[in-house]
Amino acid sequence: MSLKEDVGYIKNELSSEEKFIENFVKGERFFKKYKTLIIAVVVILIIGLIGFTIKKSMDNSNKHDANIALSQFLENGDEKALETLKNKNEKLYEVALFLQAKKDNKIASIELPLLKELVKFQRATASNNIEELNSLSMQNDFLLKEFALFNKALILVNEGKYEEAKKELSQISQTSKAYELATLLNHYLLTK
């Protein structure tokens, strides 16, 4: 037999155990070759997991502290609680300012989008400003669009512009909560 035939014969005779050992040796070589990289990836994953856990814990703690501060501010008007709220959760701070301004019959300057819309709506209805209500009702994503339309129609009725009021009321969809109010106002407008 030649050397090539011997090598072929030996390869054919390898059992599954020998193949397992061969794969183990290959794996060991791979590990030795990339040992530093593998250890670095494992360390980074562990550090990332620890960091994520700590951040989540801190966020929960801040949320709890902010909720307590909001409760204290709303119950007692505690300015220290308001300052804590400002540091812990800016959005709840703005909610507290909005609620305080509403309680004092004032209008707060708010940056939170939904509360900002509510403030605009309050200003427009308080001042009977049809242009502002029209602007709000034209925004597709405005939270109180149908109520803005209803209030606009109500102002128009008070000014004696009944046909314009009917046109505004017709824009309120039947699935809206303001539809019942619009129906009542429409019944009133039938006599006008």
mmCIF file of C-alpha atoms in Angstrom:
data_model
loop_
_atom_site.group_PDB
_atom_site.id
_atom_site.type_symbol
_atom_site.label_atom_id
_atom_site.label_comp_id
_atom_site.label_asym_id
_atom_site.label_seq_id
_atom_site.Cartn_x
_atom_site.Cartn_y
_atom_site.Cartn_z
ATOM 1 C CA MET A 1 0.000 0.000 0.000
ATOM 2 C CA SER A 2 1.143 3.457 -0.742
ATOM 3 C CA LEU A 3 1.129 6.295 1.687
ATOM 4 C CA LYS A 4 -1.968 7.852 0.082
ATOM 5 C CA GLU A 5 -3.922 4.636 0.422
ATOM 6 C CA ASP A 6 -2.858 4.344 4.065
ATOM 7 C CA VAL A 7 -4.091 7.846 4.802
ATOM 8 C CA GLY A 8 -7.394 7.067 3.086
ATOM 9 C CA TYR A 9 -7.770 3.842 5.046
ATOM 10 C CA ILE A 10 -7.060 5.609 8.344
ATOM 11 C CA LYS A 11 -9.599 8.320 7.576
ATOM 12 C CA ASN A 12 -12.255 5.733 6.876
ATOM 13 C CA GLU A 13 -11.549 3.925 10.122
ATOM 14 C CA LEU A 14 -12.062 6.911 12.378
ATOM 15 C CA SER A 15 -14.950 6.253 14.699
ATOM 16 C CA SER A 16 -17.429 8.762 16.023
ATOM 17 C CA GLU A 17 -15.378 9.088 19.206
ATOM 18 C CA GLU A 18 -12.311 9.994 17.257
ATOM 19 C CA LYS A 19 -14.284 12.576 15.262
ATOM 20 C CA PHE A 20 -15.559 14.013 18.534
ATOM 21 C CA ILE A 21 -11.994 14.322 19.822
ATOM 22 C CA GLU A 22 -10.930 15.871 16.533
ATOM 23 C CA ASN A 23 -13.726 18.477 16.772
ATOM 24 C CA PHE A 24 -12.794 19.142 20.387
ATOM 25 C CA VAL A 25 -9.203 19.831 19.360
ATOM 26 C CA LYS A 26 -10.408 22.158 16.592
ATOM 27 C CA GLY A 27 -12.627 23.965 19.093
ATOM 28 C CA GLU A 28 -9.742 24.283 21.506
ATOM 29 C CA ARG A 29 -7.556 25.786 18.776
ATOM 30 C CA PHE A 30 -10.351 28.208 17.866
ATOM 31 C CA PHE A 31 -10.736 29.219 21.519
ATOM 32 C CA LYS A 32 -6.990 29.745 21.935
ATOM 33 C CA LYS A 33 -6.887 31.810 18.764
ATOM 34 C CA TYR A 34 -9.839 34.064 19.737
ATOM 35 C CA LYS A 35 -9.629 33.767 23.525
ATOM 36 C CA THR A 36 -9.202 37.494 24.156
ATOM 37 C CA LEU A 37 -12.088 38.427 21.877
ATOM 38 C CA ILE A 38 -14.434 35.840 23.413
ATOM 39 C CA ILE A 39 -13.616 36.954 26.961
ATOM 40 C CA ALA A 40 -14.058 40.622 25.968
ATOM 41 C CA VAL A 41 -17.508 39.926 24.477
ATOM 42 C CA VAL A 42 -18.605 38.016 27.594
ATOM 43 C CA VAL A 43 -17.335 40.803 29.893
ATOM 44 C CA ILE A 44 -19.094 43.464 27.795
ATOM 45 C CA LEU A 45 -22.354 41.492 27.917
ATOM 46 C CA ILE A 46 -22.117 41.125 31.702
ATOM 47 C CA ILE A 47 -21.320 44.823 32.183
ATOM 48 C CA GLY A 48 -24.171 45.778 29.832
ATOM 49 C CA LEU A 49 -26.617 43.583 31.736
ATOM 50 C CA ILE A 50 -25.530 45.057 35.064
ATOM 51 C CA GLY A 51 -25.788 48.603 33.657
ATOM 52 C CA PHE A 52 -29.251 47.929 32.242
ATOM 53 C CA THR A 53 -30.436 46.522 35.569
ATOM 54 C CA ILE A 54 -29.063 49.503 37.500
ATOM 55 C CA LYS A 55 -30.635 52.004 35.074
ATOM 56 C CA LYS A 56 -34.000 50.259 35.264
ATOM 57 C CA SER A 57 -33.831 50.294 39.059
ATOM 58 C CA MET A 58 -32.932 53.997 39.103
ATOM 59 C CA ASP A 59 -35.765 54.810 36.678
ATOM 60 C CA ASN A 60 -38.253 52.961 38.879
ATOM 61 C CA SER A 61 -36.942 54.786 41.943
ATOM 62 C CA ASN A 62 -37.234 58.158 40.179
ATOM 63 C CA LYS A 63 -40.759 57.314 39.037
ATOM 64 C CA HIS A 64 -41.774 56.376 42.588
ATOM 65 C CA ASP A 65 -40.182 59.527 44.050
ATOM 66 C CA ALA A 66 -41.838 61.691 41.384
ATOM 67 C CA ASN A 67 -45.263 60.199 42.098
ATOM 68 C CA ILE A 68 -44.844 60.832 45.823
ATOM 69 C CA ALA A 69 -43.695 64.403 45.115
ATOM 70 C CA LEU A 70 -46.711 65.000 42.855
ATOM 71 C CA SER A 71 -49.062 63.726 45.552
ATOM 72 C CA GLN A 72 -47.429 65.950 48.179
ATOM 73 C CA PHE A 73 -47.605 68.975 45.909
ATOM 74 C CA LEU A 74 -51.249 68.423 45.040
ATOM 75 C CA GLU A 75 -52.239 67.816 48.668
ATOM 76 C CA ASN A 76 -50.168 70.489 50.413
ATOM 77 C CA GLY A 77 -48.836 72.805 47.692
ATOM 78 C CA ASP A 78 -45.342 71.877 48.897
ATOM 79 C CA GLU A 79 -42.775 73.840 46.842
ATOM 80 C CA LYS A 80 -39.986 71.457 47.845
ATOM 81 C CA ALA A 81 -42.013 68.596 46.380
ATOM 82 C CA LEU A 82 -42.472 70.652 43.206
ATOM 83 C CA GLU A 83 -38.699 71.119 42.943
ATOM 84 C CA THR A 84 -38.177 67.387 43.474
ATOM 85 C CA LEU A 85 -40.738 66.739 40.777
ATOM 86 C CA LYS A 86 -38.900 69.066 38.395
ATOM 87 C CA ASN A 87 -35.662 67.127 38.945
ATOM 88 C CA LYS A 88 -37.177 63.640 38.799
ATOM 89 C CA ASN A 89 -39.797 63.840 36.036
ATOM 90 C CA GLU A 90 -40.208 66.878 33.784
ATOM 91 C CA LYS A 91 -43.533 65.706 32.338
ATOM 92 C CA LEU A 92 -45.158 65.232 35.750
ATOM 93 C CA TYR A 93 -43.753 68.633 36.727
ATOM 94 C CA GLU A 94 -45.630 70.200 33.815
ATOM 95 C CA VAL A 95 -48.787 68.304 34.777
ATOM 96 C CA ALA A 96 -48.455 69.709 38.307
ATOM 97 C CA LEU A 97 -48.019 73.242 36.936
ATOM 98 C CA PHE A 98 -51.068 72.772 34.710
ATOM 99 C CA LEU A 99 -53.206 71.502 37.591
ATOM 100 C CA GLN A 100 -52.018 74.303 39.878
ATOM 101 C CA ALA A 101 -52.744 76.947 37.240
ATOM 102 C CA LYS A 102 -56.187 75.455 36.651
ATOM 103 C CA LYS A 103 -56.843 75.482 40.403
ATOM 104 C CA ASP A 104 -55.786 79.154 40.580
ATOM 105 C CA ASN A 105 -57.805 80.016 37.425
ATOM 106 C CA LYS A 106 -54.623 80.975 35.606
ATOM 107 C CA ILE A 107 -53.119 79.793 32.349
ATOM 108 C CA ALA A 108 -49.739 78.087 32.618
ATOM 109 C CA SER A 109 -47.071 77.994 29.941
ATOM 110 C CA ILE A 110 -46.716 74.277 29.251
ATOM 111 C CA GLU A 111 -44.448 72.467 26.791
ATOM 112 C CA LEU A 112 -46.078 69.033 27.030
ATOM 113 C CA PRO A 113 -47.960 68.646 23.699
ATOM 114 C CA LEU A 114 -51.298 67.344 25.024
ATOM 115 C CA LEU A 115 -51.447 69.841 27.866
ATOM 116 C CA LYS A 116 -50.392 72.595 25.492
ATOM 117 C CA GLU A 117 -53.405 71.732 23.323
ATOM 118 C CA LEU A 118 -55.685 71.798 26.373
ATOM 119 C CA VAL A 119 -54.346 75.226 27.347
ATOM 120 C CA LYS A 120 -54.969 76.540 23.820
ATOM 121 C CA PHE A 121 -58.486 75.108 23.929
ATOM 122 C CA GLN A 122 -59.156 76.703 27.327
ATOM 123 C CA ARG A 123 -57.887 80.084 26.123
ATOM 124 C CA ALA A 124 -59.974 79.927 22.967
ATOM 125 C CA THR A 125 -63.187 78.956 24.768
ATOM 126 C CA ALA A 126 -62.632 81.439 27.596
ATOM 127 C CA SER A 127 -62.117 84.315 25.178
ATOM 128 C CA ASN A 128 -64.750 83.125 22.641
ATOM 129 C CA ASN A 129 -62.022 83.275 19.987
ATOM 130 C CA ILE A 130 -63.505 81.733 16.828
ATOM 131 C CA GLU A 131 -60.238 81.985 14.886
ATOM 132 C CA GLU A 132 -58.341 80.018 17.514
ATOM 133 C CA LEU A 133 -61.087 77.391 17.740
ATOM 134 C CA ASN A 134 -61.079 77.157 13.948
ATOM 135 C CA SER A 135 -57.310 76.675 13.971
ATOM 136 C CA LEU A 136 -57.593 73.940 16.594
ATOM 137 C CA SER A 137 -60.420 72.152 14.806
ATOM 138 C CA MET A 138 -58.404 72.059 11.573
ATOM 139 C CA GLN A 139 -55.648 70.021 13.226
ATOM 140 C CA ASN A 140 -56.314 66.348 12.499
ATOM 141 C CA ASP A 141 -54.487 65.130 15.594
ATOM 142 C CA PHE A 142 -56.069 67.605 18.017
ATOM 143 C CA LEU A 143 -57.430 65.763 21.035
ATOM 144 C CA LEU A 144 -60.617 67.799 21.418
ATOM 145 C CA LYS A 145 -61.314 68.549 17.755
ATOM 146 C CA GLU A 146 -65.047 67.840 17.928
ATOM 147 C CA PHE A 147 -65.453 69.828 21.146
ATOM 148 C CA ALA A 148 -63.663 72.744 19.484
ATOM 149 C CA LEU A 149 -66.144 72.512 16.600
ATOM 150 C CA PHE A 150 -69.047 72.408 19.064
ATOM 151 C CA ASN A 151 -67.749 75.421 20.996
ATOM 152 C CA LYS A 152 -67.231 77.306 17.749
ATOM 153 C CA ALA A 153 -70.839 76.544 16.776
ATOM 154 C CA LEU A 154 -72.014 77.660 20.211
ATOM 155 C CA ILE A 155 -70.210 80.994 19.840
ATOM 156 C CA LEU A 156 -71.716 81.430 16.372
ATOM 157 C CA VAL A 157 -75.207 80.763 17.793
ATOM 158 C CA ASN A 158 -74.631 83.400 20.473
ATOM 159 C CA GLU A 159 -73.650 85.837 17.709
ATOM 160 C CA GLY A 160 -76.808 84.955 15.747
ATOM 161 C CA LYS A 161 -74.974 83.209 12.879
ATOM 162 C CA TYR A 162 -77.215 80.150 12.785
ATOM 163 C CA GLU A 163 -76.383 78.829 9.314
ATOM 164 C CA GLU A 164 -72.640 78.923 10.021
ATOM 165 C CA ALA A 165 -73.278 77.138 13.322
ATOM 166 C CA LYS A 166 -75.218 74.383 11.513
ATOM 167 C CA LYS A 167 -72.339 73.965 9.081
ATOM 168 C CA GLU A 168 -69.867 73.574 11.965
ATOM 169 C CA LEU A 169 -72.092 71.052 13.739
ATOM 170 C CA SER A 170 -72.365 68.952 10.580
ATOM 171 C CA GLN A 171 -68.587 68.376 10.724
ATOM 172 C CA ILE A 172 -68.866 66.468 14.014
ATOM 173 C CA SER A 173 -68.828 62.723 13.385
ATOM 174 C CA GLN A 174 -71.556 60.479 14.783
ATOM 175 C CA THR A 175 -69.000 58.420 16.712
ATOM 176 C CA SER A 176 -67.772 61.440 18.645
ATOM 177 C CA LYS A 177 -68.608 62.103 22.275
ATOM 178 C CA ALA A 178 -69.561 65.647 21.238
ATOM 179 C CA TYR A 179 -72.202 64.331 18.828
ATOM 180 C CA GLU A 180 -74.900 64.232 21.520
ATOM 181 C CA LEU A 181 -74.255 67.878 22.346
ATOM 182 C CA ALA A 182 -74.261 68.732 18.643
ATOM 183 C CA THR A 183 -77.615 66.971 18.224
ATOM 184 C CA LEU A 184 -79.122 68.986 21.079
ATOM 185 C CA LEU A 185 -77.825 72.234 19.607
ATOM 186 C CA ASN A 186 -79.127 71.216 16.162
ATOM 187 C CA HIS A 187 -82.599 70.692 17.659
ATOM 188 C CA TYR A 188 -82.413 74.174 19.123
ATOM 189 C CA LEU A 189 -81.313 75.555 15.741
ATOM 190 C CA LEU A 190 -84.383 74.052 14.029
ATOM 191 C CA THR A 191 -86.415 76.824 15.622
ATOM 192 C CA LYS A 192 -84.070 79.518 14.321
#
